[in-house]
GROMACS .gro file of N, CA and C in nm:
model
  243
    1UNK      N    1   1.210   1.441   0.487
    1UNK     CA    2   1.104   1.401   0.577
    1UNK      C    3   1.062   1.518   0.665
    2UNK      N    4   1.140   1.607   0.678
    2UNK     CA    5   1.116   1.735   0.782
    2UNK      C    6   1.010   1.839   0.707
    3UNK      N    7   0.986   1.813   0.573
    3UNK     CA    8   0.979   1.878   0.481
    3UNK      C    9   0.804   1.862   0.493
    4UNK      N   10   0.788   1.717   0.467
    4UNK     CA   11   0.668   1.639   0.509
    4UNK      C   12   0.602   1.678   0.629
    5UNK      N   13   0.657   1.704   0.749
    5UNK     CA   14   0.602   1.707   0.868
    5UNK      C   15   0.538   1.791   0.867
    6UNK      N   16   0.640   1.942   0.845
    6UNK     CA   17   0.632   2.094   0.813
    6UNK      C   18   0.499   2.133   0.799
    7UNK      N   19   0.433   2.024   0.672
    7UNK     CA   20   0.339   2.036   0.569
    7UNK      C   21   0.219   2.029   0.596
    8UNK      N   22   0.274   1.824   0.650
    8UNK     CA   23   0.138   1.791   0.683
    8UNK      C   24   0.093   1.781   0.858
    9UNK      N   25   0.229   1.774   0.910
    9UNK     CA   26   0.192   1.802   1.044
    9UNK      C   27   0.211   1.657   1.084
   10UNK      N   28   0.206   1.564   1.066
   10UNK     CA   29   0.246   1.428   1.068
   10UNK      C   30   0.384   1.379   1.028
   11UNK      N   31   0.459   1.298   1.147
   11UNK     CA   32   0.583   1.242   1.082
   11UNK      C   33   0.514   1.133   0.980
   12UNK      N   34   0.607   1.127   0.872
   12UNK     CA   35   0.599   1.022   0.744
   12UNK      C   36   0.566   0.864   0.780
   13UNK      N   37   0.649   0.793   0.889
   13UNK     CA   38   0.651   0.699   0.936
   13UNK      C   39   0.487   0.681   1.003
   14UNK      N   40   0.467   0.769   1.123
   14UNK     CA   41   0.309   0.722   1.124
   14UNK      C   42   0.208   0.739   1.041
   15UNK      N   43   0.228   0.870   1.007
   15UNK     CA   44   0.144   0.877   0.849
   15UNK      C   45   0.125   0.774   0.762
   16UNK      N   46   0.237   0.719   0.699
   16UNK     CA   47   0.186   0.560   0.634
   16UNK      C   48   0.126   0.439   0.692
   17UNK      N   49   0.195   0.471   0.851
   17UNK     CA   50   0.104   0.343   0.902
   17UNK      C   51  -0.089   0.394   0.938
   18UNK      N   52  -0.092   0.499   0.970
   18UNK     CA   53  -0.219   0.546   0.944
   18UNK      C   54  -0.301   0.492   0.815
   19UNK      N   55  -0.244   0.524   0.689
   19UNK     CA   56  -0.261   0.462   0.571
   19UNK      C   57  -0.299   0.324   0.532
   20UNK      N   58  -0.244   0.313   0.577
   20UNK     CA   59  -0.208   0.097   0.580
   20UNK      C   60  -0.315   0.064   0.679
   21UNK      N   61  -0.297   0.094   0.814
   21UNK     CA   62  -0.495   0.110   0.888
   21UNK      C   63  -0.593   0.122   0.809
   22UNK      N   64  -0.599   0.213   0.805
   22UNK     CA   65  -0.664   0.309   0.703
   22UNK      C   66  -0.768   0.187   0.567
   23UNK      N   67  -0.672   0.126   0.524
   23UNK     CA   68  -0.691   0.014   0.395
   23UNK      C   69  -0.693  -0.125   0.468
   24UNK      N   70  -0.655  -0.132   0.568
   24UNK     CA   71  -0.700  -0.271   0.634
   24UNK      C   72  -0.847  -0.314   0.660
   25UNK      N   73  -0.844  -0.128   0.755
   25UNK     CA   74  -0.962  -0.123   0.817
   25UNK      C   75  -1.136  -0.120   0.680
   26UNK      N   76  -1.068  -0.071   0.591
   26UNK     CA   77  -1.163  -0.103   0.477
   26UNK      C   78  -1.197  -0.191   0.409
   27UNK      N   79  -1.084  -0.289   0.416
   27UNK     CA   80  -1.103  -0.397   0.327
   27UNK      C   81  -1.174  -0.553   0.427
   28UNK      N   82  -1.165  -0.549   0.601
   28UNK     CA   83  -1.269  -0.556   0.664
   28UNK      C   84  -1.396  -0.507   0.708
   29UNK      N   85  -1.386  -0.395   0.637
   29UNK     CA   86  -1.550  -0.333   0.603
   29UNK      C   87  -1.622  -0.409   0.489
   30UNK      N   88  -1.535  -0.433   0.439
   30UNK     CA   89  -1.602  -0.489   0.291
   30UNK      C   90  -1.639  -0.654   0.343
   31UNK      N   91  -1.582  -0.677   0.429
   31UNK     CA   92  -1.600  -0.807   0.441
   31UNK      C   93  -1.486  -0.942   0.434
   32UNK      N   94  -1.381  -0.840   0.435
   32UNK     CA   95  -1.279  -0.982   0.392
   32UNK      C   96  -1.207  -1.048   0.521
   33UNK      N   97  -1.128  -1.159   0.546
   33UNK     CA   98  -1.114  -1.192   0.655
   33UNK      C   99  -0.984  -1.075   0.704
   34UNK      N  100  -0.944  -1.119   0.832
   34UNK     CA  101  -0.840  -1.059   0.914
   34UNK      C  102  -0.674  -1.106   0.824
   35UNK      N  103  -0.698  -1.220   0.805
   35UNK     CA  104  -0.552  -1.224   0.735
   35UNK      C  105  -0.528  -1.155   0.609
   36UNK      N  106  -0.691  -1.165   0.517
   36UNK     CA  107  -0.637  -1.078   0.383
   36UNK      C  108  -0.613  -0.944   0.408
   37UNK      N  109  -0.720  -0.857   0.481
   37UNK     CA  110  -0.692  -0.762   0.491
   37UNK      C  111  -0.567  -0.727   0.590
   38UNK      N  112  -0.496  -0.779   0.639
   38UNK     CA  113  -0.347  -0.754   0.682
   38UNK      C  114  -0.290  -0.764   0.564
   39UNK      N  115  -0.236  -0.850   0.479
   39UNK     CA  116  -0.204  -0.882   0.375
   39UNK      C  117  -0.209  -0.771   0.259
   40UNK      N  118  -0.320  -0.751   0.238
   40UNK     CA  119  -0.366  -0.655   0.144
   40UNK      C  120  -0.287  -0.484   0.168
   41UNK      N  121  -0.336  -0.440   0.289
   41UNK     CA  122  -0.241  -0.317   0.382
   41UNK      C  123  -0.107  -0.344   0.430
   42UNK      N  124  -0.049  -0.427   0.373
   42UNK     CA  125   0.128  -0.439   0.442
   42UNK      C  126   0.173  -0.517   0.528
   43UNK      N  127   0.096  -0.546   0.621
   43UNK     CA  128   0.131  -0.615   0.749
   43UNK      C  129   0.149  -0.785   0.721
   44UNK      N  130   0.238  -0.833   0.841
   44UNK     CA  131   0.293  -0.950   0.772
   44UNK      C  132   0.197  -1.036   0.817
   45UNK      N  133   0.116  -0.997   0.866
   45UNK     CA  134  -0.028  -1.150   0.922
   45UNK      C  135  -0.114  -1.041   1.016
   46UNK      N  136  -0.161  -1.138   1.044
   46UNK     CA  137  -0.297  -1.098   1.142
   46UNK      C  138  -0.261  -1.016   1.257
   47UNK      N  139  -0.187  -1.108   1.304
   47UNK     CA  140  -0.144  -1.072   1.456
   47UNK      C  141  -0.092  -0.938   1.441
   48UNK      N  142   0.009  -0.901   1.355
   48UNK     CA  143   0.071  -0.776   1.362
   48UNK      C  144   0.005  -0.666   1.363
   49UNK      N  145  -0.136  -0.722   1.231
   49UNK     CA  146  -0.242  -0.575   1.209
   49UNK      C  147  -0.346  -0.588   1.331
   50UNK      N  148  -0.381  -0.684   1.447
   50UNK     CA  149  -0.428  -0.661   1.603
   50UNK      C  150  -0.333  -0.579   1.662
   51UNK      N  151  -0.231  -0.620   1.710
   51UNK     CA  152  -0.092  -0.528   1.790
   51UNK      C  153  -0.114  -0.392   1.719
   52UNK      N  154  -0.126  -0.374   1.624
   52UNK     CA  155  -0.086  -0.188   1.565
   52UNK      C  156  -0.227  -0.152   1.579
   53UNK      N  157  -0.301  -0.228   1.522
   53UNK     CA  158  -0.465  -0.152   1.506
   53UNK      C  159  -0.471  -0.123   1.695
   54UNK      N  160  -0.438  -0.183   1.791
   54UNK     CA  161  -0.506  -0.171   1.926
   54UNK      C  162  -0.454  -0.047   2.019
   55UNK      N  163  -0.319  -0.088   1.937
   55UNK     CA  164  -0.184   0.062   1.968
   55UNK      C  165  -0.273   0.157   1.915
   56UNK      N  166  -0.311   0.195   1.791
   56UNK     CA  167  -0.356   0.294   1.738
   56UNK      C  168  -0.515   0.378   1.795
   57UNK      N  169  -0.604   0.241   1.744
   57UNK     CA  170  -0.749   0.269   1.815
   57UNK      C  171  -0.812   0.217   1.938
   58UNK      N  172  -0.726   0.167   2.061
   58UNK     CA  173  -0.767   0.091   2.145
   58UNK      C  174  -0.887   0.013   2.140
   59UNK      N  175  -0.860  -0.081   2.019
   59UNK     CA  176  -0.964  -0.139   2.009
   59UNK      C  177  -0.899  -0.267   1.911
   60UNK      N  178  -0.955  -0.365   1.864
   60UNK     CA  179  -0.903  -0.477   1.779
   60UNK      C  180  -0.949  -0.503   1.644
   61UNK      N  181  -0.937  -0.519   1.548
   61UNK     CA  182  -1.011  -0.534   1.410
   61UNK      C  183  -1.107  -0.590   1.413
   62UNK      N  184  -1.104  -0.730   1.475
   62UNK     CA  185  -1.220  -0.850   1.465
   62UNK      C  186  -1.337  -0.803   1.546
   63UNK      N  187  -1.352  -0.630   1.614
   63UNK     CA  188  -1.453  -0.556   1.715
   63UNK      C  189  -1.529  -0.499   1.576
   64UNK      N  190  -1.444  -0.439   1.469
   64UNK     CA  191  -1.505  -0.371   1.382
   64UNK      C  192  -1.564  -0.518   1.255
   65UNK      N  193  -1.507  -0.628   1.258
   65UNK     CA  194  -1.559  -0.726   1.141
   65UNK      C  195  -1.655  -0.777   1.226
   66UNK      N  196  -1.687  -0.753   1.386
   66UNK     CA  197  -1.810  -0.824   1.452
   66UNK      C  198  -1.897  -0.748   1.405
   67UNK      N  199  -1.886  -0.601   1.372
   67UNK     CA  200  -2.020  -0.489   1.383
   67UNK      C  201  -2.087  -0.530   1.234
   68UNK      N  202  -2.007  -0.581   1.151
   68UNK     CA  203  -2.088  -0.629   1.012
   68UNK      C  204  -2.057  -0.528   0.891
   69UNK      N  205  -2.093  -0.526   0.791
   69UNK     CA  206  -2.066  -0.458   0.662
   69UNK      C  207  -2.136  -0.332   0.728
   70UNK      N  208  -2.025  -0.229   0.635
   70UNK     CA  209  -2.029  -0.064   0.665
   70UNK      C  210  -2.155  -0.032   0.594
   71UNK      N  211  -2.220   0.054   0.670
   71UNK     CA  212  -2.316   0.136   0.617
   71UNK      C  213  -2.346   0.273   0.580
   72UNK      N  214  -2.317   0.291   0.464
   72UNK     CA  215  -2.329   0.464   0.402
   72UNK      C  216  -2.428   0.531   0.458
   73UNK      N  217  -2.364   0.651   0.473
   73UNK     CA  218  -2.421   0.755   0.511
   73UNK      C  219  -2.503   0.854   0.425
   74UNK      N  220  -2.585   0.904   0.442
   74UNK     CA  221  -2.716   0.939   0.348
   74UNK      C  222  -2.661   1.123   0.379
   75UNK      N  223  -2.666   1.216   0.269
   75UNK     CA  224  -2.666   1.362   0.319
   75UNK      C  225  -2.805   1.401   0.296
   76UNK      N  226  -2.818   1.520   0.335
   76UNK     CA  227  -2.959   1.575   0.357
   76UNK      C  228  -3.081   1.578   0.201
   77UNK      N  229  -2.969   1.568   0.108
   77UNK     CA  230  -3.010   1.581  -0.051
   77UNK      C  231  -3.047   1.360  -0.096
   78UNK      N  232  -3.019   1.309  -0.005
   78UNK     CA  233  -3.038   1.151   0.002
   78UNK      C  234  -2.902   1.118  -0.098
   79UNK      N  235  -2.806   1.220  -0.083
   79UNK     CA  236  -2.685   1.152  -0.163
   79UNK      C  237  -2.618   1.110  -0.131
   80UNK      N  238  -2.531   0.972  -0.117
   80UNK     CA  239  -2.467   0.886  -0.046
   80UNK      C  240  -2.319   0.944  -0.095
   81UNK      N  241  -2.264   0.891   0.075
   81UNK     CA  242  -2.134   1.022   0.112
   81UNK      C  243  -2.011   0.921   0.125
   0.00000   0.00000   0.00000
């Protein structure tokens, strides 16, 4: 694990939970409720992926499933990023 850090500069342990955010937070982009996407990223229910997501981004999941489906970003060539 020291090996990991070294590397990436991140201990392993938050690094995966970054990850697991990371895929929560996407799979309520897409639209799915709060329990699947806990479910889906690791976490044992809802509640757990509020408590870590708020620790992490001072903020709550159901702030980002209020804002509505994600919207791609266009680059200067109109190629979606």
């Amino acid at each position: 694990m020291h090996t990991f850090t070294e590397s990436v500069g991140v201990p392993l342990r938050p690094y995966l939970l970054w990850l697991r955010l990371q895929r929560a937070a996407g799979a309520i982009a897409a639209g799915h409720t709060l329990s699947e996407a806990a479910h889906a990223a690791g976490f044992s229910d809802a509640a757990h992926l509020t408590r870590t997501f708020r620790r992490m981004f001072g903020t709550t999941p159901s702030s980002l499933q209020r804002r509505g489906p994600r919207v791609q970003a266009q680059g200067r060539n109109g190629a979606t990023r």
